[in-house]
Structure formats: structure tokens, C-alpha cells
Amino acid sequence: MTIANPVYSTKFCRYGAEALREAALLIRAGEPVAVPTETVYGLAADATDSHAVAAIYSAKGRPSFNPLIVHVADSDMARGLAVFSPVAETLAKRFWPGPLTLVLPVRADSGLSPLVTAGLPTVALRLPAHPAMRALIRESGRPLAAPSANRSGAISPTRAEHVLASLDGRVRMVLDEGPTSEGLESTIVAPEAGCIRLLRPGPVTAAMLEEATGMPVILGKGDVAIEAPGQLESHYAPSKPVRLNVMRAEADQYMIGFGLMPCHINLSPEADLREAGANLFAALHIADASAAARIAVAPIPTDGIGAAINDRLKRAAA
Ligand code: TXA
Ligand code: MG
């Protein structure tokens, strides 16, 4: 399929009642709109409209169709789209609204565009905590498919300015509601018989999932072989070479620190992993825009949310 790339004048709006109404009208007309969530800014479009979903891929310059996360405003909407096992119910009750995406069997009568699921028998569902995203779903009356609002393969946006830098002229509207609180994309899990499969580490950690369900958390894709961005080896990538686990930067490196240490920017001087996660992508954006030829990142512990931080860093450096 060939998709034209129309050039728009992108409207940058502070989130509020009027901006919300306008955004919902664009969604109903099949246009993608950039909107904040608690994780990263998403490029949202009507998940029931194949043209709207195709327009997301076109704006991002994503070369092929991969399954997208469908965002819902409440659990009733979620239950109309997918089949919830008892474990899925437990996870939804405990972590929704919030940064957890559940991969569940899609209902035959979901009404979702087949482009959203990329032909898989499952759909990835998330009930976000951010009021802007939920209000947009309610106001447009549609489940919204939304990947991160950046050009394919680039660093994820945690501020509206990051969206504009990446997608100016490629989307009609960006809703600005300041920096996102989590800063890392949602945790993605597939509840299976006897275990929880962790498809993408994120703000909801493996320990939290185990504690909530009493079930073991298994890493990796299992037999669902999908080649989706975000699970590709190189993703979230700055334009410059990135070196990890660096203790002391060389002269041509922009140093991203963690804990008290000499550096250009510090993810968390107090060595707080949650704070480091919230600051990670903004730091990569700044490092990428700096005069330095290369980027260096200090070692980040792998426990808790550190697993998600290291996952994103590994892909940024690949
Ligand atoms: O925090 C987030 O999740 C953000 C915000 C905007 O909500 N969204 C996001 O979407 O990160 P995206 O499109 O970048 O990530 C979609 C991921 C893909 O990497 C894919 O692996 C997974 O969701 N996915 C989607 N549908 C799936 C399915 N049916 N089975 C397995 N994985 C699926
Ligand atoms: Mg992304």
C-alpha cells in the first residue's frame, strides 16, 4: 500500500476543554492527534478506522504495519474488545488505570481495524492513568490506537516539544500537558496458563506482577513471533553513537550520569530509579542535540524499574 505524506501546519495546543473538543473532532474525522499519557506522548487515532490507523504509520514513517496498543477509557470498553481470563481481571483491577498493557484474545465482534492487531488473534489493551488521554477517548467515543508520537525508530517523546521536533508538519495537532510522569513506555504482558509472559519491561515491574498474581513472570516473546518496533534490537535511537556503563566520559562524549558523579546531565543524583526513568528520554534528546560527537551513559542498576531503563538503553546503543 502506498500512503501519501501530506504536509500539515501542526497546531500546538495547551490541553484544556476547547483543545480537547477540537482533538476529538479530528479523531472522529480519522486524523491522528498527539496526546500525553503518563508514560510517553502517543500518536492517537480511531482504532476502529483502518484509514486512521494507516495515517499513524504514515505520520511516523513506519515502514510496515505492526500491532499497536489500543487505549480504553474504562473497563467496560476493554471488555467489549477482548476476553479477560481471571488473571487478566486481577491484573486490570490492580494496575489499571496505569502503565500496564495486557495482551488478550481479541473478541470477534470488537470492531477494531485489522491493522491494529496486524492479523494476530490477540489485542494489546491499556487503560491509561493520564486524564488527557482518557478524556480524548471519552470525548471521541472511540478506542484509540497509539504508538509513541515520534518518527519511527527515534527517541520516544516525554514532552510535547519532543513531539513537535519529530512530527512537525506530519500531524495536525499536538496536545501539550507538560512532561510525562513515568517517562518509559508501559509494561506489556500476556497472561498465560500458569505464568505471566513479560513482553516489554516498563514501569510495572516483574516483582509487582508476581506479587499481584502469585504467578511466575517469564521473560520473552514465547510463540507469538512478532517483529514490532520497540522489540527491535535498535530503537529509541539517538543519531549519535551511545556507549553504556561508562564511569568516566571521554572528551568527545556527552555524559549522562546516575548518582553523584561528574556528568553533563544527571538522571538522578540521588540514584532513584523511578526518577531516572522519568528523565531518561529527555536526557537522550538533550544529549543528541548537544555539540558532543558521542553519548556516554553511566551504569544503571538492573533491579526494579532499572530493568526497563536498561532495556531502552540497550536498544538506544544497538
Ligand atoms: O506506554 C505505552 O505503551 C505507549 C503509550 C503511547 O501508551 N505506547 C506504545 O505503543 O509504546 P507502541 O506502539 O510503541 O508499542 C506497541 C507494542 C509493540 O512493540 C508490540 O510489541 C506490542 O505493543 N503489541 C501490540 N499488540 C500486540 C499483540 N497482539 N501481541 C503482542 N504484542 C503486541
Ligand atoms: Mg515507540
Coordinates of C-alpha atoms and ligand atoms in Angstrom, one line a residue, residues 60 62 148 150 156 185 235-236, ligand 2:
K60 CA 5.6 8.1 11.9
R62 CA 7.0 3.4 10.0
S148 CA 4.8 6.7 20.8
N150 CA 7.8 10.2 17.2
S156 CA 10.4 8.5 22.5
E185 CA 6.6 3.0 27.8
H235 CA 15.0 1.5 18.6
Y236 CA 14.7 4.6 20.8
Ligands
MG2 MG 7.9 3.8 20.1

